[in-house]
Coordinates of C-alpha atoms in Angstrom, one line a residue:
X1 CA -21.1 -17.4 7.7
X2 CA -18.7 -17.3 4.2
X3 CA -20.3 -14.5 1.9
X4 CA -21.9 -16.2 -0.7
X5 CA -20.3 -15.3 -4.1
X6 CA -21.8 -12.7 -6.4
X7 CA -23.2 -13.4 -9.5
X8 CA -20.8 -10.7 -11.6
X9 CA -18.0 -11.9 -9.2
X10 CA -18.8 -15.8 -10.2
X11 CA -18.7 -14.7 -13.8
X12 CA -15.5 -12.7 -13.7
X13 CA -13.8 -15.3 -12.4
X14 CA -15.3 -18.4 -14.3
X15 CA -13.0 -17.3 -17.3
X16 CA -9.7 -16.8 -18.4
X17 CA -8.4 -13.8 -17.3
X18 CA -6.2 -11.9 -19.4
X19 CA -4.2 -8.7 -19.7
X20 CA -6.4 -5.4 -20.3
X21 CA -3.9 -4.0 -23.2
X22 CA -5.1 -0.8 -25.1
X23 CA -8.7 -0.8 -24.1
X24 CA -9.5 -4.8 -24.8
X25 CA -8.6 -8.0 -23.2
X26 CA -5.3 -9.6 -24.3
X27 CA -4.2 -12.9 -23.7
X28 CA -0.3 -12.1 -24.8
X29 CA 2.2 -15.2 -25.0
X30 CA 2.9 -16.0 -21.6
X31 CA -0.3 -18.9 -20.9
X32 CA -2.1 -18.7 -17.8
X33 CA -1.2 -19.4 -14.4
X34 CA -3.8 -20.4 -10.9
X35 CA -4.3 -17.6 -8.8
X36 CA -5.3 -19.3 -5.2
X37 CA -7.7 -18.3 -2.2
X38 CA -5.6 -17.7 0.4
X39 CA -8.7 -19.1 3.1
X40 CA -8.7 -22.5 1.9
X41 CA -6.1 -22.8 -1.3
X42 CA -8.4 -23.3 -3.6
X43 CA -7.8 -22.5 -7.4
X44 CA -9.5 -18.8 -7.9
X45 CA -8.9 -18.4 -11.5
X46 CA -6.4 -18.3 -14.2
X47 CA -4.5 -15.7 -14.9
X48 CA -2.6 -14.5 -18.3
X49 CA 1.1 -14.2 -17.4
X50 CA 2.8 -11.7 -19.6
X51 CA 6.7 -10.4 -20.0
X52 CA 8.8 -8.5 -22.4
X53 CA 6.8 -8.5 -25.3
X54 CA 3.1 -7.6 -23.6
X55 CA 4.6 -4.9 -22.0
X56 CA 5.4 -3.4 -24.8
X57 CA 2.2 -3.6 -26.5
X58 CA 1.0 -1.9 -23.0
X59 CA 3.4 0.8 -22.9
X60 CA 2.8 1.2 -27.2
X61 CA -0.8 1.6 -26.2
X62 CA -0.3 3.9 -23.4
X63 CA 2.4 6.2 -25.6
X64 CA -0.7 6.0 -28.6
X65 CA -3.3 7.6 -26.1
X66 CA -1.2 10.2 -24.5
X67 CA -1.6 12.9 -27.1
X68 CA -5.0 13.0 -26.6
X69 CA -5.5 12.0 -23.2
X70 CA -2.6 15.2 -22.6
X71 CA -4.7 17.5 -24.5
X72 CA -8.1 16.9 -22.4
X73 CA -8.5 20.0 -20.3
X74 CA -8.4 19.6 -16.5
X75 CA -12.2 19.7 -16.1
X76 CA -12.7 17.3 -19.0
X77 CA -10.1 14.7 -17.6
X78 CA -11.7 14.8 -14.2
X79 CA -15.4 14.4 -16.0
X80 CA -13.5 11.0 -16.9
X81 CA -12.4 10.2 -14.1
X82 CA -15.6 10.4 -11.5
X83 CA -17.4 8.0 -14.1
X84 CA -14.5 5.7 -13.9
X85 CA -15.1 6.2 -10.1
X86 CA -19.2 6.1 -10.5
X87 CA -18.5 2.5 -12.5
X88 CA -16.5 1.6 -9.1
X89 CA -18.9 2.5 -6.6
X90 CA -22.1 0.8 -8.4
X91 CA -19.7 -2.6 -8.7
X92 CA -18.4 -1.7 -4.8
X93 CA -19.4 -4.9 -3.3
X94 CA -18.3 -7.1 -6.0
X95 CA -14.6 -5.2 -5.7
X96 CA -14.8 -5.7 -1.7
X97 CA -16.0 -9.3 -2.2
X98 CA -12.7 -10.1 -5.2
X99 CA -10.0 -8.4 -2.8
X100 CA -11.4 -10.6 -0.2
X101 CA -10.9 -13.8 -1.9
X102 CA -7.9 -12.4 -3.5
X103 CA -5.9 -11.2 -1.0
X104 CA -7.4 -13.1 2.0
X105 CA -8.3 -10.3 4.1
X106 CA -12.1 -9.5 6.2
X107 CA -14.6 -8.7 3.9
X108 CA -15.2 -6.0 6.5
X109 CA -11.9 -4.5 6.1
X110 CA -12.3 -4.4 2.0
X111 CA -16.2 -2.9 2.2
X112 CA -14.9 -0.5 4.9
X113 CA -11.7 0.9 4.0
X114 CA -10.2 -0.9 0.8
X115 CA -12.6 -0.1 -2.3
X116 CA -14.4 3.1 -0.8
X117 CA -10.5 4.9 0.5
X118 CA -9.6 3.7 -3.2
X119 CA -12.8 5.4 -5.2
X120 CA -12.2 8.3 -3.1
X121 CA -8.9 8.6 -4.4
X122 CA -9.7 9.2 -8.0
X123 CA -12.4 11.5 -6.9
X124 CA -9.9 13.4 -4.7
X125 CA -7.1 13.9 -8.0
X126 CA -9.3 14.5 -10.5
X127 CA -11.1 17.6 -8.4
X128 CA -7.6 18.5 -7.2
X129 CA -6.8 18.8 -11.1
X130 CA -9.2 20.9 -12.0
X131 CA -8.2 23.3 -9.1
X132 CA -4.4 23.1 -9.7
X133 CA -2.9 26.1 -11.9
X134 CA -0.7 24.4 -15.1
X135 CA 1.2 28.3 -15.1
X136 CA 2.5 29.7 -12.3
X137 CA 4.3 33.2 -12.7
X138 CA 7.6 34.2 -11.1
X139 CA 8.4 37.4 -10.1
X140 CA 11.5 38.2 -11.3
X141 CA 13.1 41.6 -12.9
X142 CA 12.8 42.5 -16.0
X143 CA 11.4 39.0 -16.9
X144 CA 7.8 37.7 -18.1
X145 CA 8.4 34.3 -16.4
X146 CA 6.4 31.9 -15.6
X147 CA 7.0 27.4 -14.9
X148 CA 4.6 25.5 -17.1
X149 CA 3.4 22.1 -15.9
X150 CA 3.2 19.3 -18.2
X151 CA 2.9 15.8 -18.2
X152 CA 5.8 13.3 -18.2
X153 CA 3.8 11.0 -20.7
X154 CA 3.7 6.8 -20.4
X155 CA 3.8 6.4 -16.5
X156 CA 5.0 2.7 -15.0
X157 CA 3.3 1.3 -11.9
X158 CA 4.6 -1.9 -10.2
X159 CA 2.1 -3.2 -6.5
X160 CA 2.9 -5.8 -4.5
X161 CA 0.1 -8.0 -2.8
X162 CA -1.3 -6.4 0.6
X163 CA -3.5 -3.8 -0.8
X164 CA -3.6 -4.4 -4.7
X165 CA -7.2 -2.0 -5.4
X166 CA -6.0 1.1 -2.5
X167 CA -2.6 0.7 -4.0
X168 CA -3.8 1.2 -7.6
X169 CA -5.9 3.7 -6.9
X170 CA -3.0 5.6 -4.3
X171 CA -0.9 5.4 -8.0
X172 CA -2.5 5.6 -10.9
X173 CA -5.4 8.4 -9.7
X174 CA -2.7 11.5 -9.4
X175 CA -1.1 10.2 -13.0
X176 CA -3.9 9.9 -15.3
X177 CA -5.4 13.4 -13.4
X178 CA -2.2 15.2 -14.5
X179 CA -2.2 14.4 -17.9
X180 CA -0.1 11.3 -18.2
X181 CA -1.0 7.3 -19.1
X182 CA 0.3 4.5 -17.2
X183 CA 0.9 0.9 -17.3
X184 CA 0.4 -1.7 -14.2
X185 CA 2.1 -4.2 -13.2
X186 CA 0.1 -6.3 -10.3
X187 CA 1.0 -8.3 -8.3
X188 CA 0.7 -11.7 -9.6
X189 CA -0.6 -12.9 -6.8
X190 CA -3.3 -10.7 -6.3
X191 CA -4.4 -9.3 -10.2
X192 CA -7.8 -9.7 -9.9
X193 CA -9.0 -6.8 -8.2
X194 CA -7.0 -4.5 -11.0
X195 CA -8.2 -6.5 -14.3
X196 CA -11.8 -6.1 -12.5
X197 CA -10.8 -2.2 -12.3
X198 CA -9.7 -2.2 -15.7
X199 CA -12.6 -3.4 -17.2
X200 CA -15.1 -1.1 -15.8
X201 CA -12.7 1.7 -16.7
X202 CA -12.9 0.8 -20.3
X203 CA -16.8 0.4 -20.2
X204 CA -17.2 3.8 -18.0
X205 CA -15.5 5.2 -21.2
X206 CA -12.2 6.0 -20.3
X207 CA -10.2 6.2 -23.5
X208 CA -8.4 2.9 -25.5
X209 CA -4.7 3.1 -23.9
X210 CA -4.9 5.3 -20.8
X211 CA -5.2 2.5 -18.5
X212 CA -2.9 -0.7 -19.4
X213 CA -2.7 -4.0 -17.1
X214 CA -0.4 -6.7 -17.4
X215 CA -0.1 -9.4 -15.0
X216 CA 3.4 -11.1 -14.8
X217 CA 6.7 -11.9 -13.1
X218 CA 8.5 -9.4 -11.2
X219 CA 11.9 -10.7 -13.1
X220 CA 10.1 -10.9 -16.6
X221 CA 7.3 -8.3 -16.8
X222 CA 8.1 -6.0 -13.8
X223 CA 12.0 -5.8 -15.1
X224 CA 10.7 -5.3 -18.7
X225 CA 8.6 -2.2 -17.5
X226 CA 11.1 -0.6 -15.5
X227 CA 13.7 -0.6 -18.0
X228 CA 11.3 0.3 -21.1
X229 CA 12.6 3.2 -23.0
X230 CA 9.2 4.8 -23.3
X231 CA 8.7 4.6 -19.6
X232 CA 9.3 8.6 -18.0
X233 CA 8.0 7.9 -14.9
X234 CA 7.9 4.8 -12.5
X235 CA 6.5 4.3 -9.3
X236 CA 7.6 0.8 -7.1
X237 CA 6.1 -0.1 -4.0
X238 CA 7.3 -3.2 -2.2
X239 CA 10.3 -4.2 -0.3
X240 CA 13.4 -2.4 0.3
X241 CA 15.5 -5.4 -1.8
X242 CA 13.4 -4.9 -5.2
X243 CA 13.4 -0.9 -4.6
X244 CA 16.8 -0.7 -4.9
X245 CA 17.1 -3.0 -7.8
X246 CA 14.1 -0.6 -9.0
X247 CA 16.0 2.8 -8.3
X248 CA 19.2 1.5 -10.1
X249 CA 17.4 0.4 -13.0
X250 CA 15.8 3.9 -13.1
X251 CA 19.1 5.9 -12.4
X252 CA 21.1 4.0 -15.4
X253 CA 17.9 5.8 -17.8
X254 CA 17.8 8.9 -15.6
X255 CA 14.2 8.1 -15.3
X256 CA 12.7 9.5 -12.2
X257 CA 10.8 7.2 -9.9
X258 CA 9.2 6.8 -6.8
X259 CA 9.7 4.3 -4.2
X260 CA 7.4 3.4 -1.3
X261 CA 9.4 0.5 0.2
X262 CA 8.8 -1.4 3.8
X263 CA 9.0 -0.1 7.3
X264 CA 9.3 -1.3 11.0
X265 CA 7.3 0.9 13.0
X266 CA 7.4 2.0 16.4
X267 CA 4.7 2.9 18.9
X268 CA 5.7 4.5 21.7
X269 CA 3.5 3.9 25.1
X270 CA 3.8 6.2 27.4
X271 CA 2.5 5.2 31.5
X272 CA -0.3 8.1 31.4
X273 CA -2.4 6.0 28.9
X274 CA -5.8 4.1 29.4
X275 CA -3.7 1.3 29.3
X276 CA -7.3 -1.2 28.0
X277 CA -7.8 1.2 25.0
X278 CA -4.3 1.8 23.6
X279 CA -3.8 -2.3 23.9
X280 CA -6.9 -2.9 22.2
X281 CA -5.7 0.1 19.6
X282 CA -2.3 -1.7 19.2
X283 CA -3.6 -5.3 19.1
X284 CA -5.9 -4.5 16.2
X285 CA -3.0 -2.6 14.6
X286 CA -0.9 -5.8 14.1
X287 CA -4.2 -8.1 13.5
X288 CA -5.1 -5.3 10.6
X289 CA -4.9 -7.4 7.2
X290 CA -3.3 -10.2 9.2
X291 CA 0.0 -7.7 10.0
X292 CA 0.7 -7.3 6.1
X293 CA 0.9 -3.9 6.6
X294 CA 4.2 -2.0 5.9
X295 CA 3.6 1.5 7.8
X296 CA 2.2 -0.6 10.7
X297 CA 3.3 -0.4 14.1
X298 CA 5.5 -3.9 15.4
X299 CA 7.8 -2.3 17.9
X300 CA 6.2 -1.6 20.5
X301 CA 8.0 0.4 23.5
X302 CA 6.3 0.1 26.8
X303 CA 6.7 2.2 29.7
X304 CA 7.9 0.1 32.4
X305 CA 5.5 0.8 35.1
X306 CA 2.8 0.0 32.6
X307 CA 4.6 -2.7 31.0
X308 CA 2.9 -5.5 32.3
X309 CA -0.7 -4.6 32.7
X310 CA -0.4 -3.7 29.3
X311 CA 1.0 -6.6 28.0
X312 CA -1.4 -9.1 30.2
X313 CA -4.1 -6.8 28.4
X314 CA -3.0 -6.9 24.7
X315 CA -2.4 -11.0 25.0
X316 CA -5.9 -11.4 26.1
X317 CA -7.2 -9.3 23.1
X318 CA -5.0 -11.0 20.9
X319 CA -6.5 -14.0 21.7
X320 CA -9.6 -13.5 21.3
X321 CA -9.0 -12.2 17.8
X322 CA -11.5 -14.2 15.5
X323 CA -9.5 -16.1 12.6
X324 CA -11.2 -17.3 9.5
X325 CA -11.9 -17.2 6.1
X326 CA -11.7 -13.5 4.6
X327 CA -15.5 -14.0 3.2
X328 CA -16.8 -15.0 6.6
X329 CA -18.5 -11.6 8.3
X330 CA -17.0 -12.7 11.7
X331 CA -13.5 -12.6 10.3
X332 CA -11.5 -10.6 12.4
X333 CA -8.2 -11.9 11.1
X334 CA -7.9 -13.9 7.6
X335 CA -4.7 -15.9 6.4
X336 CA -1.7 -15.0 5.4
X337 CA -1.9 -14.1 1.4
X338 CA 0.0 -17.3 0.3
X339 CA 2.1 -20.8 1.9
X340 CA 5.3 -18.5 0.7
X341 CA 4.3 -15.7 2.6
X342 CA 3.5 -17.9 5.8
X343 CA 6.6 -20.0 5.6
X344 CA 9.0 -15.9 5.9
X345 CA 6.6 -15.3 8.4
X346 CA 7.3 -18.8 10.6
X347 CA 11.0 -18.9 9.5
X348 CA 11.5 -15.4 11.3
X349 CA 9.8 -16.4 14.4
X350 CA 12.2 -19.5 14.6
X351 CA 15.0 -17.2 13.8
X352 CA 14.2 -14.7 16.9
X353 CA 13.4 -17.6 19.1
X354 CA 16.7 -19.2 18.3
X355 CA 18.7 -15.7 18.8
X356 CA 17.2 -15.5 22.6
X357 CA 13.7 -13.5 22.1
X358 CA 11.0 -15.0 25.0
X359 CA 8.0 -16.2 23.6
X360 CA 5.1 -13.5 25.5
X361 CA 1.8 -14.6 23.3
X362 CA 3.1 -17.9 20.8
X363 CA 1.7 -17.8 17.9
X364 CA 2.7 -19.4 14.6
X365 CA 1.1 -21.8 12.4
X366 CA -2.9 -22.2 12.9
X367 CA -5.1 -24.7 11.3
X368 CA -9.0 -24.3 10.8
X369 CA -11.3 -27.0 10.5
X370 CA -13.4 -26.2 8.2
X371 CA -10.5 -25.0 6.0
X372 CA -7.3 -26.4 6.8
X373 CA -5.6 -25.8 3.9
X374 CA -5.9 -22.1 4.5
X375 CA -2.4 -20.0 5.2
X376 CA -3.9 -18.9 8.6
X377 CA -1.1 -18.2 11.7
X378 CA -2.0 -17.1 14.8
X379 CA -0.9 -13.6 16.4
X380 CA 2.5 -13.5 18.3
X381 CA 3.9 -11.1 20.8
X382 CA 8.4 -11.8 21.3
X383 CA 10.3 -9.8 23.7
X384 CA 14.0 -9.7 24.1
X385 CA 17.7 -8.1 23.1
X386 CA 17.3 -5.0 20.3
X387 CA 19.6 -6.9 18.2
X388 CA 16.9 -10.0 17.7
X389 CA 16.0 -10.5 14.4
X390 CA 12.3 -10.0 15.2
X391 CA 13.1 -6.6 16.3
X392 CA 15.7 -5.5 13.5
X393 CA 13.7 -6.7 10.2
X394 CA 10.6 -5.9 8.8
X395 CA 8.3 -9.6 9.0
X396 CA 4.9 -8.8 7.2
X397 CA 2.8 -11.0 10.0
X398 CA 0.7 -11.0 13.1
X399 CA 3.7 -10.2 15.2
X400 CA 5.3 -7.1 17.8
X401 CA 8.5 -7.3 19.6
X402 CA 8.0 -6.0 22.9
X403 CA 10.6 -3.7 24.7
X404 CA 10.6 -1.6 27.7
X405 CA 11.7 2.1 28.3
X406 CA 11.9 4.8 31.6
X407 CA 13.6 7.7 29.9
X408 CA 12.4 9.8 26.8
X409 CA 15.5 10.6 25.1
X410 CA 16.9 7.0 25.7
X411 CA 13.8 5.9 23.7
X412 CA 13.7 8.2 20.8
X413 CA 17.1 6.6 20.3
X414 CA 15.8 3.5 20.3
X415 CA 13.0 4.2 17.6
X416 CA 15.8 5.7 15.5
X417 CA 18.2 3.1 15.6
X418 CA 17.0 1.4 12.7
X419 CA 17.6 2.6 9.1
X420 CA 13.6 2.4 8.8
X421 CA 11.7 5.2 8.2
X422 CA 7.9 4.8 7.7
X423 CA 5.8 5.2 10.2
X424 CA 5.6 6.0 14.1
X425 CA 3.6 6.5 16.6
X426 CA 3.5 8.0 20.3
X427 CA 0.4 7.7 23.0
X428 CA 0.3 9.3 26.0
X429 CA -2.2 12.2 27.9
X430 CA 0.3 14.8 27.7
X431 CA 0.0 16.6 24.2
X432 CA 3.2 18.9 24.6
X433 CA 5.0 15.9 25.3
X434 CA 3.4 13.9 22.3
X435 CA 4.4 16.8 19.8
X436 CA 7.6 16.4 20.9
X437 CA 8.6 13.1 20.4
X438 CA 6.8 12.9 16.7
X439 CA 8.8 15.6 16.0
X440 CA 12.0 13.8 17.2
X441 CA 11.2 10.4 15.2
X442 CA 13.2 9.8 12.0
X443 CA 9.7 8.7 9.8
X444 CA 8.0 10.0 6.9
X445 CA 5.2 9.7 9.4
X446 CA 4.3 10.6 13.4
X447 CA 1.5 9.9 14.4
X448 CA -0.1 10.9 17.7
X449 CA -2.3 8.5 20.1
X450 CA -3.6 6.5 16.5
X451 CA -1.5 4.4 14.2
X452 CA -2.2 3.8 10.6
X453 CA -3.8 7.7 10.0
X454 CA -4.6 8.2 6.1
X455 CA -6.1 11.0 4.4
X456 CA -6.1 12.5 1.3
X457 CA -4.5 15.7 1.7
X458 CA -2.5 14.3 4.6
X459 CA 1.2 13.7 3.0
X460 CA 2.3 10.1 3.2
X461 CA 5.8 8.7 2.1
X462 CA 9.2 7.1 3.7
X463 CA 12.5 8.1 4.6
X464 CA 15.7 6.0 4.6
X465 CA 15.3 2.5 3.4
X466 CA 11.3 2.7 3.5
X467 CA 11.2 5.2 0.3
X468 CA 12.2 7.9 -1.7
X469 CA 11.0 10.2 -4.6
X470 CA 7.7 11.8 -2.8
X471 CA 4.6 10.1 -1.3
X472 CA 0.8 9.8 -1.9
X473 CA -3.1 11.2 -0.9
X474 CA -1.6 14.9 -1.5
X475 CA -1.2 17.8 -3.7
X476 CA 3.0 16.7 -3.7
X477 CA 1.9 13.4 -5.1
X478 CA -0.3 15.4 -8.0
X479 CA 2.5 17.9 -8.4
X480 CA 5.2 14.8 -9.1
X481 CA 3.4 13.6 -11.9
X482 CA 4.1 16.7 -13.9
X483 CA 7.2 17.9 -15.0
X484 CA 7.9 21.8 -14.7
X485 CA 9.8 23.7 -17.6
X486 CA 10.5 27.1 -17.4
X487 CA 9.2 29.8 -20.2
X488 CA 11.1 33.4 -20.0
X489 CA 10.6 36.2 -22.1
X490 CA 12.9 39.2 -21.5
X491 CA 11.9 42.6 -21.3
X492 CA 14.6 45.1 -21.3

């Protein structure tokens, strides 16, 4: 049964939405543009679509409110901050019940993990603030020494579509808790949960300025905020292709910046597993948020004497997986966020069937009645040559490439071989063994018997072409927000 639609969510979205632009709504230059509902492709609302010029009223707005903002002790910031997070949690359900119709995804999945991991967040920074000394002293001879830790100032944030509230919580939280402001740059395809954000920030009472949204084109308003001059900071997560158009754009300013880019992940299954558990583990791994996922796992490496029960197992799970509208509580899978993302996703699968990979579960395009203009696929499971397409590149779908393995170091080769570096994960009874082989994966993460492990305090970033320039949930994420300068007085 489809969630029926909140009364604050039904008026949200029954107007124009526009840019949130020094404390206030802004409509900007750009018109308005449809934002859709990826369960049936209906029009959701309109949008403001900003470039050049709005964001740099955002980014003159955030450079006006630094002073101040800077100047806030720790303790006061983070007094800030938990009513920012208070104004969240009393408006949870109508955040769980917008990124569901946003993005697509079980309202489940956005009540359960989405909007509470994202509160959390700001809760998490702004008590870590507080705790976190702004002098540290150095011992050194005949020296009174000490670094002193300081704000960069106007801080630029750029999501893509899969997560938009946990991502803009995973960014902005550590920023404005260390001192700086920051302007965002949703996805345009997903705004509404961070306009929704926006405006209970500014009536929770964070300060005009601090927090700046402005929806737009990645080629107008995204490439307009990375190469602003009064940008010190930027932070990109998406795809490898736009992170390295991001990076260079940074390095020609010398800006520092922050990448969280895609991944291919392996899990590793080794043949002393309960083979029904770690299937069912795995199958709701690629089913999580309809596979649009970029640390999930969709390589999956199967002992061979295990191989098949385990693969008979995960295609009947699979299955069985319940695909609907995100809204609808039996939602176990939703759609695909838009037709453009379905389309990459059925285009690879034709590509890796036409290079040779066997077709184990077929998946592919899926049609409801009740909705059939929805952008719903079904799960698919392709096994074949390490050179397949399916297995080399990172799809954003429903879909794992199946291989086969006998030999431990032969198979921590074949996790490595790609130039991927997210997230892994190994399963199997023996614990030594399992230390071993996370230790041995090229990832910015190994995990053990579990896939997709978050925490705050638990480090999380890439290596290789999933990401560079630190990662989130941890004291390094709070640290990179600040910049250290060194204060030296001699003594002798």
């Amino acid at each position: 049964m489809l969630t029926p639609i909140a009364p604050n969510v039904s008026q949200f979205l029954a107007r124009p939405l526009r840019h949130h632009i020094g404390g206030r709504p802004d409509a900007g230059h750009g018109g308005f543009a449809p934002v859709l509902n990826p369960s049936d492709a209906s029009v959701l609302a309109e949008v403001a679509l900003g470039g050049a010029a709005e964001i740099d009223a955002a980014v003159s707005a955030a450079g006006r409110a630094f002073p101040a903002w800077a100047a806030l002790r720790p303790n006061e910031r983070a007094v800030r901050l938990h009513r920012f997070a208070d104004a969240l949690e009393q408006h949870a359900a109508d955040l769980a019940q917008i990124e569901s119709l946003d993005v697509g995804k079980a309202i489940t999945a956005a009540e359960g993990f989405d909007v509470p991991f994202g509160i959390q967040c700001l809760r998490y920074f702004a008590d870590l603030a507080v705790q976190a000394p702004a002098s540290v002293s150095l011992a050194i001879r005949n020296l009174e020494a000490r670094t002193w830790r300081v704000p960069y100032g106007v801080c630029g944030f750029i999501f893509p579509w899969n997560f938009p509230f946990t991502l803009l919580c995973w960014g902005i939280a550590p920023a404005l808790a260390a001192g700086n402001t920051v302007v965002v740059k949703p996805s345009e395809v997903t705004p509404l949960s961070s306009l929704f954000a926006a405006q209970l920030a500014a009536e929770s009472g964070l300060p005009a300025g601090v927090l700046n949204v402005v929806v737009g084109l990645g080629g107008t308003a995204g490439a307009a905020l990375v190469a602003h001059t009064n940008v010190k900071r930027m932070s990109f997560t998406g795809s490898p292709e736009v992170g390295r158009k991001v990076g260079e754009a940074c390095g020609r300013r010398l800006v520092p910046c922050k990448l969280e880019l895609g991944g291919k992940g392996a899990a590793v299954v080794f043949d002393d597993v309960d083979v029904d558990a770690v299937a069912t583990q795995l199958a709701a791994a690629i089913t999580l948020n309809t596979g649009q996922v970029c640390c999930t796992a969709t390589r999956w490496i199967i002992h061979e004497r295990i191989y098949d029960p385990f693969v008979g197992k995960v295609a009947e799970r699979l299955r069985q997986t319940r695909i609907g509208p995100g809204t609808d509580r039996a939602t176990e899978m939703g759609p695909l966020v838009s037709e453009v993302q379905r389309q990459r996703v059925l285009d690879y699968l034709d590509r890796g069937k036409r290079e040779g990979a066997a077709v184990v579960l077929e998946g592919g395009c899926h049609a409801l009645p009740t909705t059939p203009d929805g952008f719903y696929v079904q799960p698919t499971l392709l096994t074949g040559p390490v050179e397949n397409v399916c297995c080399r590149e990172e799809i954003f779908g429903p879909c794992a490439y199946l291989l086969r393995f006998t030999d431990e170091d032969a198979v921590i080769g074949q996790v490595n071989q790609l130039a991927y570096g997210l997230a892994n994960s190994v399963w199997t009874a023996d614990l030594k063994r399992a230390s071993r082989v996370a230790e041995r994966m090229v990832a910015g993460n190994s995990w053990i018997n579990a896939h997709n492990v978050f925490a705050y305090g638990l480090p999380y970033g890439g290596a290789n072409l999933s990401g560079l320039g630190g990662g989130v949930n941890s004291p390094e994420t709070f640290h990179d927000y600040l910049r250290s300068q060194t204060i030296a007085r001699p003594l002798a």
